PDB file of C-alpha atoms in Angstrom:
ATOM      1  CA  UNK A   1     -10.625   5.228  12.611  1.00  0.00           C
ATOM      2  CA  UNK A   2     -10.135   8.660  11.079  1.00  0.00           C
ATOM      3  CA  UNK A   3      -8.456   8.528   7.682  1.00  0.00           C
ATOM      4  CA  UNK A   4      -5.281  10.551   7.237  1.00  0.00           C
ATOM      5  CA  UNK A   5      -5.704  12.901   4.280  1.00  0.00           C
ATOM      6  CA  UNK A   6      -2.510  14.486   2.973  1.00  0.00           C
ATOM      7  CA  UNK A   7      -2.451  17.871   1.181  1.00  0.00           C
ATOM      8  CA  UNK A   8      -1.863  17.656  -2.602  1.00  0.00           C
ATOM      9  CA  UNK A   9       1.833  18.580  -2.346  1.00  0.00           C
ATOM     10  CA  UNK A  10       2.377  15.769   0.196  1.00  0.00           C
ATOM     11  CA  UNK A  11       0.698  13.044  -1.846  1.00  0.00           C
ATOM     12  CA  UNK A  12       3.868  12.299  -3.781  1.00  0.00           C
ATOM     13  CA  UNK A  13       5.311   9.132  -2.271  1.00  0.00           C
ATOM     14  CA  UNK A  14       8.869  10.405  -1.816  1.00  0.00           C
ATOM     15  CA  UNK A  15       7.812  13.770  -0.415  1.00  0.00           C
ATOM     16  CA  UNK A  16       5.487  12.112   2.070  1.00  0.00           C
ATOM     17  CA  UNK A  17       8.178   9.704   3.261  1.00  0.00           C
ATOM     18  CA  UNK A  18      10.655  12.572   3.648  1.00  0.00           C
ATOM     19  CA  UNK A  19       8.183  14.614   5.705  1.00  0.00           C
ATOM     20  CA  UNK A  20       7.269  11.652   7.918  1.00  0.00           C
ATOM     21  CA  UNK A  21      10.910  10.676   8.460  1.00  0.00           C
ATOM     22  CA  UNK A  22      11.973  14.213   9.355  1.00  0.00           C
ATOM     23  CA  UNK A  23       8.918  14.670  11.569  1.00  0.00           C
ATOM     24  CA  UNK A  24       9.704  11.461  13.453  1.00  0.00           C
ATOM     25  CA  UNK A  25      13.262  12.657  14.063  1.00  0.00           C
ATOM     26  CA  UNK A  26      12.078  16.026  15.361  1.00  0.00           C
ATOM     27  CA  UNK A  27       9.526  14.391  17.663  1.00  0.00           C
ATOM     28  CA  UNK A  28      12.142  12.076  19.145  1.00  0.00           C
ATOM     29  CA  UNK A  29      14.499  15.017  19.535  1.00  0.00           C
ATOM     30  CA  UNK A  30      11.869  16.886  21.531  1.00  0.00           C
ATOM     31  CA  UNK A  31      10.696  13.877  23.557  1.00  0.00           C
ATOM     32  CA  UNK A  32      14.305  12.743  24.136  1.00  0.00           C
ATOM     33  CA  UNK A  33      13.602   9.068  24.972  1.00  0.00           C
ATOM     34  CA  UNK A  34      15.992   6.548  26.568  1.00  0.00           C
ATOM     35  CA  UNK A  35      17.532   9.203  28.800  1.00  0.00           C
ATOM     36  CA  UNK A  36      18.693  11.392  25.930  1.00  0.00           C
ATOM     37  CA  UNK A  37      16.974  14.317  27.646  1.00  0.00           C
ATOM     38  CA  UNK A  38      20.040  14.394  29.891  1.00  0.00           C
ATOM     39  CA  UNK A  39      22.232  15.250  26.920  1.00  0.00           C
ATOM     40  CA  UNK A  40      22.921  18.969  26.669  1.00  0.00           C
ATOM     41  CA  UNK A  41      21.772  21.112  23.756  1.00  0.00           C
ATOM     42  CA  UNK A  42      18.320  20.895  22.193  1.00  0.00           C
ATOM     43  CA  UNK A  43      19.682  21.633  18.713  1.00  0.00           C
ATOM     44  CA  UNK A  44      22.199  18.803  19.000  1.00  0.00           C
ATOM     45  CA  UNK A  45      19.484  16.429  20.170  1.00  0.00           C
ATOM     46  CA  UNK A  46      17.279  17.369  17.226  1.00  0.00           C
ATOM     47  CA  UNK A  47      20.165  16.922  14.782  1.00  0.00           C
ATOM     48  CA  UNK A  48      21.157  13.617  16.369  1.00  0.00           C
ATOM     49  CA  UNK A  49      17.680  12.121  16.276  1.00  0.00           C
ATOM     50  CA  UNK A  50      16.874  13.419  12.778  1.00  0.00           C
ATOM     51  CA  UNK A  51      20.163  12.027  11.511  1.00  0.00           C
ATOM     52  CA  UNK A  52      19.575   8.703  13.270  1.00  0.00           C
ATOM     53  CA  UNK A  53      16.071   8.316  11.871  1.00  0.00           C
ATOM     54  CA  UNK A  54      17.178   9.252   8.359  1.00  0.00           C
ATOM     55  CA  UNK A  55      20.097   6.827   8.529  1.00  0.00           C
ATOM     56  CA  UNK A  56      17.777   4.098   9.771  1.00  0.00           C
ATOM     57  CA  UNK A  57      15.244   4.852   7.047  1.00  0.00           C
ATOM     58  CA  UNK A  58      17.871   4.558   4.321  1.00  0.00           C
ATOM     59  CA  UNK A  59      19.488   1.509   5.930  1.00  0.00           C
ATOM     60  CA  UNK A  60      16.320  -0.494   6.529  1.00  0.00           C
ATOM     61  CA  UNK A  61      14.702   0.749   3.329  1.00  0.00           C
ATOM     62  CA  UNK A  62      17.693  -0.422   1.337  1.00  0.00           C
ATOM     63  CA  UNK A  63      17.669  -3.742   3.196  1.00  0.00           C
ATOM     64  CA  UNK A  64      13.985  -4.234   2.416  1.00  0.00           C
ATOM     65  CA  UNK A  65      14.419  -3.400  -1.268  1.00  0.00           C
ATOM     66  CA  UNK A  66      17.412  -5.725  -1.582  1.00  0.00           C
ATOM     67  CA  UNK A  67      15.448  -8.546   0.027  1.00  0.00           C
ATOM     68  CA  UNK A  68      12.324  -7.942  -2.035  1.00  0.00           C
ATOM     69  CA  UNK A  69      14.237  -8.181  -5.311  1.00  0.00           C
ATOM     70  CA  UNK A  70      15.369 -11.687  -4.395  1.00  0.00           C
ATOM     71  CA  UNK A  71      12.297 -12.822  -2.439  1.00  0.00           C
ATOM     72  CA  UNK A  72      10.598 -14.683  -5.284  1.00  0.00           C
ATOM     73  CA  UNK A  73      13.640 -16.814  -6.041  1.00  0.00           C
ATOM     74  CA  UNK A  74      14.422 -17.544  -2.399  1.00  0.00           C
ATOM     75  CA  UNK A  75      11.098 -19.292  -1.676  1.00  0.00           C
ATOM     76  CA  UNK A  76      11.330 -21.133   1.669  1.00  0.00           C
ATOM     77  CA  UNK A  77      14.332 -19.292   3.076  1.00  0.00           C
ATOM     78  CA  UNK A  78      13.181 -15.782   2.219  1.00  0.00           C
ATOM     79  CA  UNK A  79      11.593 -15.017   5.608  1.00  0.00           C
ATOM     80  CA  UNK A  80      14.497 -16.337   7.705  1.00  0.00           C
ATOM     81  CA  UNK A  81      16.842 -14.383   5.448  1.00  0.00           C
ATOM     82  CA  UNK A  82      14.810 -11.208   5.999  1.00  0.00           C
ATOM     83  CA  UNK A  83      15.030 -11.716   9.764  1.00  0.00           C
ATOM     84  CA  UNK A  84      18.815 -12.124   9.577  1.00  0.00           C
ATOM     85  CA  UNK A  85      19.159  -9.054   7.347  1.00  0.00           C
ATOM     86  CA  UNK A  86      17.081  -6.942   9.751  1.00  0.00           C
ATOM     87  CA  UNK A  87      19.098  -8.147  12.752  1.00  0.00           C
ATOM     88  CA  UNK A  88      22.336  -7.198  11.004  1.00  0.00           C
ATOM     89  CA  UNK A  89      20.877  -3.841   9.934  1.00  0.00           C
ATOM     90  CA  UNK A  90      19.870  -3.166  13.545  1.00  0.00           C
ATOM     91  CA  UNK A  91      23.424  -3.936  14.648  1.00  0.00           C
ATOM     92  CA  UNK A  92      24.810  -1.458  12.111  1.00  0.00           C
ATOM     93  CA  UNK A  93      22.249   1.123  13.234  1.00  0.00           C
ATOM     94  CA  UNK A  94      23.227   0.648  16.877  1.00  0.00           C
ATOM     95  CA  UNK A  95      26.942   0.986  16.123  1.00  0.00           C
ATOM     96  CA  UNK A  96      26.564   4.160  14.053  1.00  0.00           C
ATOM     97  CA  UNK A  97      24.177   5.884  16.458  1.00  0.00           C
ATOM     98  CA  UNK A  98      26.290   5.000  19.504  1.00  0.00           C
ATOM     99  CA  UNK A  99      29.492   6.265  17.896  1.00  0.00           C
ATOM    100  CA  UNK A 100      27.702   9.446  16.781  1.00  0.00           C
ATOM    101  CA  UNK A 101      26.282  10.058  20.257  1.00  0.00           C
ATOM    102  CA  UNK A 102      29.687   9.607  21.903  1.00  0.00           C
ATOM    103  CA  UNK A 103      31.231  12.051  19.436  1.00  0.00           C
ATOM    104  CA  UNK A 104      28.557  14.685  20.117  1.00  0.00           C
ATOM    105  CA  UNK A 105      28.433  14.141  23.885  1.00  0.00           C
ATOM    106  CA  UNK A 106      31.816  12.828  25.123  1.00  0.00           C
ATOM    107  CA  UNK A 107      30.494  12.738  28.678  1.00  0.00           C
ATOM    108  CA  UNK A 108      28.367   9.724  27.673  1.00  0.00           C
ATOM    109  CA  UNK A 109      31.484   7.568  28.035  1.00  0.00           C
ATOM    110  CA  UNK A 110      30.852   7.702  31.791  1.00  0.00           C
ATOM    111  CA  UNK A 111      27.190   6.675  31.932  1.00  0.00           C
ATOM    112  CA  UNK A 112      26.065   5.439  28.502  1.00  0.00           C
ATOM    113  CA  UNK A 113      24.091   2.158  28.517  1.00  0.00           C
ATOM    114  CA  UNK A 114      25.876  -0.992  27.424  1.00  0.00           C
ATOM    115  CA  UNK A 115      25.956  -2.289  23.868  1.00  0.00           C
ATOM    116  CA  UNK A 116      23.154  -4.773  24.497  1.00  0.00           C
ATOM    117  CA  UNK A 117      20.765  -2.144  25.844  1.00  0.00           C
ATOM    118  CA  UNK A 118      21.717   0.265  23.062  1.00  0.00           C
ATOM    119  CA  UNK A 119      21.093  -2.444  20.462  1.00  0.00           C
ATOM    120  CA  UNK A 120      17.679  -3.263  21.929  1.00  0.00           C
ATOM    121  CA  UNK A 121      16.735   0.424  21.964  1.00  0.00           C
ATOM    122  CA  UNK A 122      17.747   0.808  18.316  1.00  0.00           C
ATOM    123  CA  UNK A 123      15.838  -2.349  17.422  1.00  0.00           C
ATOM    124  CA  UNK A 124      12.729  -1.076  19.209  1.00  0.00           C
ATOM    125  CA  UNK A 125      12.746   2.203  17.277  1.00  0.00           C
ATOM    126  CA  UNK A 126      13.360   0.330  14.014  1.00  0.00           C
ATOM    127  CA  UNK A 127      10.484  -2.066  14.732  1.00  0.00           C
ATOM    128  CA  UNK A 128       8.064   0.781  15.492  1.00  0.00           C
ATOM    129  CA  UNK A 129       9.111   2.584  12.312  1.00  0.00           C
ATOM    130  CA  UNK A 130       8.760  -0.600  10.266  1.00  0.00           C
ATOM    131  CA  UNK A 131       5.245  -1.213  11.607  1.00  0.00           C
ATOM    132  CA  UNK A 132       4.235   2.398  10.888  1.00  0.00           C
ATOM    133  CA  UNK A 133       5.439   2.112   7.287  1.00  0.00           C
ATOM    134  CA  UNK A 134       3.463  -1.126   6.822  1.00  0.00           C
ATOM    135  CA  UNK A 135       0.317   0.468   8.283  1.00  0.00           C
ATOM    136  CA  UNK A 136       0.641   3.513   6.005  1.00  0.00           C
ATOM    137  CA  UNK A 137       1.203   1.220   3.031  1.00  0.00           C
ATOM    138  CA  UNK A 138      -1.891  -0.833   3.859  1.00  0.00           C
ATOM    139  CA  UNK A 139      -4.021   2.284   4.343  1.00  0.00           C
ATOM    140  CA  UNK A 140      -2.819   3.628   1.006  1.00  0.00           C
ATOM    141  CA  UNK A 141      -3.652   0.327  -0.700  1.00  0.00           C
ATOM    142  CA  UNK A 142      -7.093   0.248   0.946  1.00  0.00           C
ATOM    143  CA  UNK A 143      -7.766   3.804  -0.220  1.00  0.00           C
ATOM    144  CA  UNK A 144      -6.821   2.861  -3.777  1.00  0.00           C
ATOM    145  CA  UNK A 145      -9.135  -0.146  -3.688  1.00  0.00           C
ATOM    146  CA  UNK A 146     -12.101   1.915  -2.516  1.00  0.00           C
ATOM    147  CA  UNK A 147     -11.450   4.596  -5.134  1.00  0.00           C
ATOM    148  CA  UNK A 148     -11.265   2.238  -8.073  1.00  0.00           C
ATOM    149  CA  UNK A 149     -14.305   0.613  -9.638  1.00  0.00           C
ATOM    150  CA  UNK A 150     -12.320  -2.288 -11.073  1.00  0.00           C
ATOM    151  CA  UNK A 151      -9.718  -4.639  -9.642  1.00  0.00           C
ATOM    152  CA  UNK A 152      -6.649  -2.997  -8.192  1.00  0.00           C
ATOM    153  CA  UNK A 153      -4.140  -5.222  -9.975  1.00  0.00           C
ATOM    154  CA  UNK A 154      -4.533  -6.350 -13.548  1.00  0.00           C
ATOM    155  CA  UNK A 155      -2.553  -9.564 -13.828  1.00  0.00           C
ATOM    156  CA  UNK A 156      -2.953  -9.993 -17.566  1.00  0.00           C
ATOM    157  CA  UNK A 157      -0.644  -9.715 -20.552  1.00  0.00           C
ATOM    158  CA  UNK A 158       0.008  -6.070 -21.392  1.00  0.00           C
ATOM    159  CA  UNK A 159      -1.474  -6.208 -24.886  1.00  0.00           C
ATOM    160  CA  UNK A 160      -4.862  -7.334 -23.551  1.00  0.00           C
ATOM    161  CA  UNK A 161      -5.321  -4.451 -21.104  1.00  0.00           C
ATOM    162  CA  UNK A 162      -8.218  -2.361 -22.464  1.00  0.00           C
ATOM    163  CA  UNK A 163      -7.087   1.232 -22.960  1.00  0.00           C
ATOM    164  CA  UNK A 164      -8.892   3.754 -25.106  1.00  0.00           C
ATOM    165  CA  UNK A 165     -10.254   7.259 -25.346  1.00  0.00           C
ATOM    166  CA  UNK A 166     -10.919   7.398 -21.589  1.00  0.00           C
ATOM    167  CA  UNK A 167      -7.201   7.251 -20.845  1.00  0.00           C
ATOM    168  CA  UNK A 168      -5.792  10.232 -18.927  1.00  0.00           C
ATOM    169  CA  UNK A 169      -2.264   9.175 -18.057  1.00  0.00           C
ATOM    170  CA  UNK A 170       0.055   6.253 -17.367  1.00  0.00           C
ATOM    171  CA  UNK A 171       2.219   6.346 -14.253  1.00  0.00           C
ATOM    172  CA  UNK A 172       5.023   3.904 -13.442  1.00  0.00           C
ATOM    173  CA  UNK A 173       5.012   2.528  -9.878  1.00  0.00           C
ATOM    174  CA  UNK A 174       7.761  -0.014  -9.183  1.00  0.00           C
ATOM    175  CA  UNK A 175       7.000  -2.990 -11.455  1.00  0.00           C
ATOM    176  CA  UNK A 176       3.454  -1.824 -12.196  1.00  0.00           C
ATOM    177  CA  UNK A 177       1.822   0.878 -14.278  1.00  0.00           C
ATOM    178  CA  UNK A 178      -1.039   2.869 -12.805  1.00  0.00           C
ATOM    179  CA  UNK A 179      -3.598   3.493 -15.529  1.00  0.00           C
ATOM    180  CA  UNK A 180      -5.492   6.736 -14.888  1.00  0.00           C
ATOM    181  CA  UNK A 181      -8.820   6.913 -16.719  1.00  0.00           C
ATOM    182  CA  UNK A 182     -11.945   9.040 -16.462  1.00  0.00           C
ATOM    183  CA  UNK A 183     -13.662   6.226 -14.554  1.00  0.00           C
ATOM    184  CA  UNK A 184     -10.884   5.627 -12.030  1.00  0.00           C
ATOM    185  CA  UNK A 185      -7.441   4.072 -11.899  1.00  0.00           C
ATOM    186  CA  UNK A 186      -5.943   0.624 -11.571  1.00  0.00           C
ATOM    187  CA  UNK A 187      -2.562  -1.102 -11.582  1.00  0.00           C
ATOM    188  CA  UNK A 188      -1.324  -3.347 -14.377  1.00  0.00           C
ATOM    189  CA  UNK A 189       1.737  -5.568 -14.209  1.00  0.00           C
ATOM    190  CA  UNK A 190       3.743  -4.315 -17.194  1.00  0.00           C
ATOM    191  CA  UNK A 191       6.373  -1.803 -18.194  1.00  0.00           C
ATOM    192  CA  UNK A 192       5.523   1.760 -19.137  1.00  0.00           C
ATOM    193  CA  UNK A 193       6.657   1.105 -22.712  1.00  0.00           C
ATOM    194  CA  UNK A 194       4.264  -1.844 -22.984  1.00  0.00           C
ATOM    195  CA  UNK A 195       1.429   0.253 -21.580  1.00  0.00           C
ATOM    196  CA  UNK A 196       2.086   3.050 -24.086  1.00  0.00           C
ATOM    197  CA  UNK A 197       1.884   0.518 -26.917  1.00  0.00           C
ATOM    198  CA  UNK A 198      -1.632  -0.462 -25.821  1.00  0.00           C
ATOM    199  CA  UNK A 199      -2.937   3.108 -25.973  1.00  0.00           C
ATOM    200  CA  UNK A 200      -3.367   2.959 -29.730  1.00  0.00           C
ATOM    201  CA  UNK A 201      -4.329   6.089 -31.672  1.00  0.00           C
ATOM    202  CA  UNK A 202      -4.768   8.315 -28.596  1.00  0.00           C
ATOM    203  CA  UNK A 203      -2.495  11.360 -28.917  1.00  0.00           C
ATOM    204  CA  UNK A 204      -0.073  11.766 -26.052  1.00  0.00           C
ATOM    205  CA  UNK A 205       3.546  12.172 -25.015  1.00  0.00           C
ATOM    206  CA  UNK A 206       5.935  10.695 -22.505  1.00  0.00           C
ATOM    207  CA  UNK A 207       6.608  13.706 -20.303  1.00  0.00           C
ATOM    208  CA  UNK A 208       8.805  11.964 -17.760  1.00  0.00           C
ATOM    209  CA  UNK A 209      10.622   8.673 -17.387  1.00  0.00           C
ATOM    210  CA  UNK A 210       7.674   7.399 -15.333  1.00  0.00           C
ATOM    211  CA  UNK A 211       4.771   9.303 -16.958  1.00  0.00           C
ATOM    212  CA  UNK A 212       2.853   9.283 -20.236  1.00  0.00           C
ATOM    213  CA  UNK A 213       0.031  11.835 -20.657  1.00  0.00           C
ATOM    214  CA  UNK A 214      -2.877  11.995 -23.101  1.00  0.00           C
ATOM    215  CA  UNK A 215      -3.055  15.421 -24.714  1.00  0.00           C
ATOM    216  CA  UNK A 216      -6.848  15.638 -24.459  1.00  0.00           C
ATOM    217  CA  UNK A 217      -6.618  15.192 -20.677  1.00  0.00           C
ATOM    218  CA  UNK A 218      -4.399  18.259 -20.118  1.00  0.00           C
ATOM    219  CA  UNK A 219      -6.287  21.041 -18.353  1.00  0.00           C
ATOM    220  CA  UNK A 220      -3.428  23.503 -18.028  1.00  0.00           C
ATOM    221  CA  UNK A 221       0.349  23.658 -17.746  1.00  0.00           C
ATOM    222  CA  UNK A 222       2.083  25.267 -14.795  1.00  0.00           C
ATOM    223  CA  UNK A 223       5.663  26.283 -14.120  1.00  0.00           C
ATOM    224  CA  UNK A 224       8.802  27.118 -16.033  1.00  0.00           C
ATOM    225  CA  UNK A 225      10.899  24.904 -18.326  1.00  0.00           C
ATOM    226  CA  UNK A 226      13.034  24.023 -15.292  1.00  0.00           C
ATOM    227  CA  UNK A 227      10.064  23.025 -13.165  1.00  0.00           C
ATOM    228  CA  UNK A 228       6.977  22.275 -15.219  1.00  0.00           C
ATOM    229  CA  UNK A 229       3.839  20.316 -14.292  1.00  0.00           C
ATOM    230  CA  UNK A 230       0.804  19.214 -16.260  1.00  0.00           C
ATOM    231  CA  UNK A 231      -2.545  19.530 -14.505  1.00  0.00           C
ATOM    232  CA  UNK A 232      -4.835  16.827 -15.848  1.00  0.00           C
ATOM    233  CA  UNK A 233      -8.445  15.823 -15.442  1.00  0.00           C
ATOM    234  CA  UNK A 234      -9.321  14.299 -12.096  1.00  0.00           C
ATOM    235  CA  UNK A 235      -6.917  16.567 -10.163  1.00  0.00           C
ATOM    236  CA  UNK A 236      -3.935  14.574 -11.406  1.00  0.00           C
ATOM    237  CA  UNK A 237      -0.599  16.385 -11.638  1.00  0.00           C
ATOM    238  CA  UNK A 238       2.088  14.934 -13.901  1.00  0.00           C
ATOM    239  CA  UNK A 239       5.732  16.082 -13.814  1.00  0.00           C
ATOM    240  CA  UNK A 240       7.585  17.209 -16.924  1.00  0.00           C
ATOM    241  CA  UNK A 241      11.261  16.371 -17.278  1.00  0.00           C
ATOM    242  CA  UNK A 242      13.477  19.184 -18.563  1.00  0.00           C
ATOM    243  CA  UNK A 243      14.318  17.143 -21.630  1.00  0.00           C
ATOM    244  CA  UNK A 244      10.618  16.710 -22.433  1.00  0.00           C
ATOM    245  CA  UNK A 245       9.870  20.445 -22.534  1.00  0.00           C
ATOM    246  CA  UNK A 246      11.224  20.684 -26.084  1.00  0.00           C
ATOM    247  CA  UNK A 247       8.992  17.768 -27.128  1.00  0.00           C
ATOM    248  CA  UNK A 248       5.938  19.521 -25.697  1.00  0.00           C
ATOM    249  CA  UNK A 249       6.846  22.719 -27.515  1.00  0.00           C
ATOM    250  CA  UNK A 250       7.403  20.902 -30.831  1.00  0.00           C
ATOM    251  CA  UNK A 251       4.072  19.134 -30.463  1.00  0.00           C
ATOM    252  CA  UNK A 252       2.319  22.457 -29.871  1.00  0.00           C
ATOM    253  CA  UNK A 253       1.230  21.702 -26.319  1.00  0.00           C
ATOM    254  CA  UNK A 254       2.783  24.815 -24.821  1.00  0.00           C
ATOM    255  CA  UNK A 255       1.499  27.204 -27.467  1.00  0.00           C
ATOM    256  CA  UNK A 256      -1.973  25.715 -27.215  1.00  0.00           C
ATOM    257  CA  UNK A 257      -2.111  26.420 -23.486  1.00  0.00           C
ATOM    258  CA  UNK A 258      -0.494  29.817 -23.606  1.00  0.00           C
ATOM    259  CA  UNK A 259       2.885  28.712 -22.251  1.00  0.00           C
ATOM    260  CA  UNK A 260       6.137  29.814 -23.853  1.00  0.00           C
TER     261      UNK A 260
END
C-alpha cells in the first residue's frame, strides 16, 4: 500500500486534522449522498456538509477524549460505556444535522427520511470517519516505529531516561514527551518539566508550552516576533510563543542568528 506523505506544513497534527475534516466535508458536499443532491444550491450543500462534518468531528472527538481520560479507572465497563457514549453522540449528531437541513431547505419537511433512517445515515458517516481516524493514527504510529532505532515508548522513570549532548528538542504529545535526538526520536512517559530536568548541562530554552530546544541544534530562526519558528537539525521545526521571544533575545539567540 502506498504511504501517504504529507507536505511539511501539513505534518502538524492539528493542521492535518483540520485539512482532512474540511476536505471530507467538501467531498460529501460535491458527492451529495443520501439524496442530498436533490437539495438546491451547491454552496448551501457544501456549507451544510462541511458544518456537519466539523460538528461531528468536535462532538465525537470530545466524546473520545472524555472517555479516554476515565478509561483506566473504568476497567471492565469502559468498552460498554464507550459504546453508549457513541450511540448518544450519534443521536445528538442526527438531531443537529436534521434540524439544520430543515432550516436550510424547508421543502425537506415534505419528503425527508424518517428519524430512524436519518440516525442510521449519521451513524454510518460517523463510523466511517472513526475508522479513517484510527487507520491514520495506526499508520502514523507505524511510521514512527520504523523511523526510530530504539523502542517507541520508554516506560521508565523520567530521571533514568538517557539524555545528553545528542539532544535536539523535547516535544510534548498528550501524556508523553517526544525526545528528538541526532539518532532518531522516541516517546517517554513523563511531563515536559521532568524531561527538561534530565537534560543536564545542555544549553537550551523552553520556547513554547510544549517545546524545549537545545541551542546547539538551532540551524536558523524564521519569522517575526508574532510568528517565529526555530528550524532545527533533522528538518525539525519548533514553534516560538510570543512570550518566549524576549527570552530568546536575552539569551542572545536572535542576535547570534541575525534576527532582531
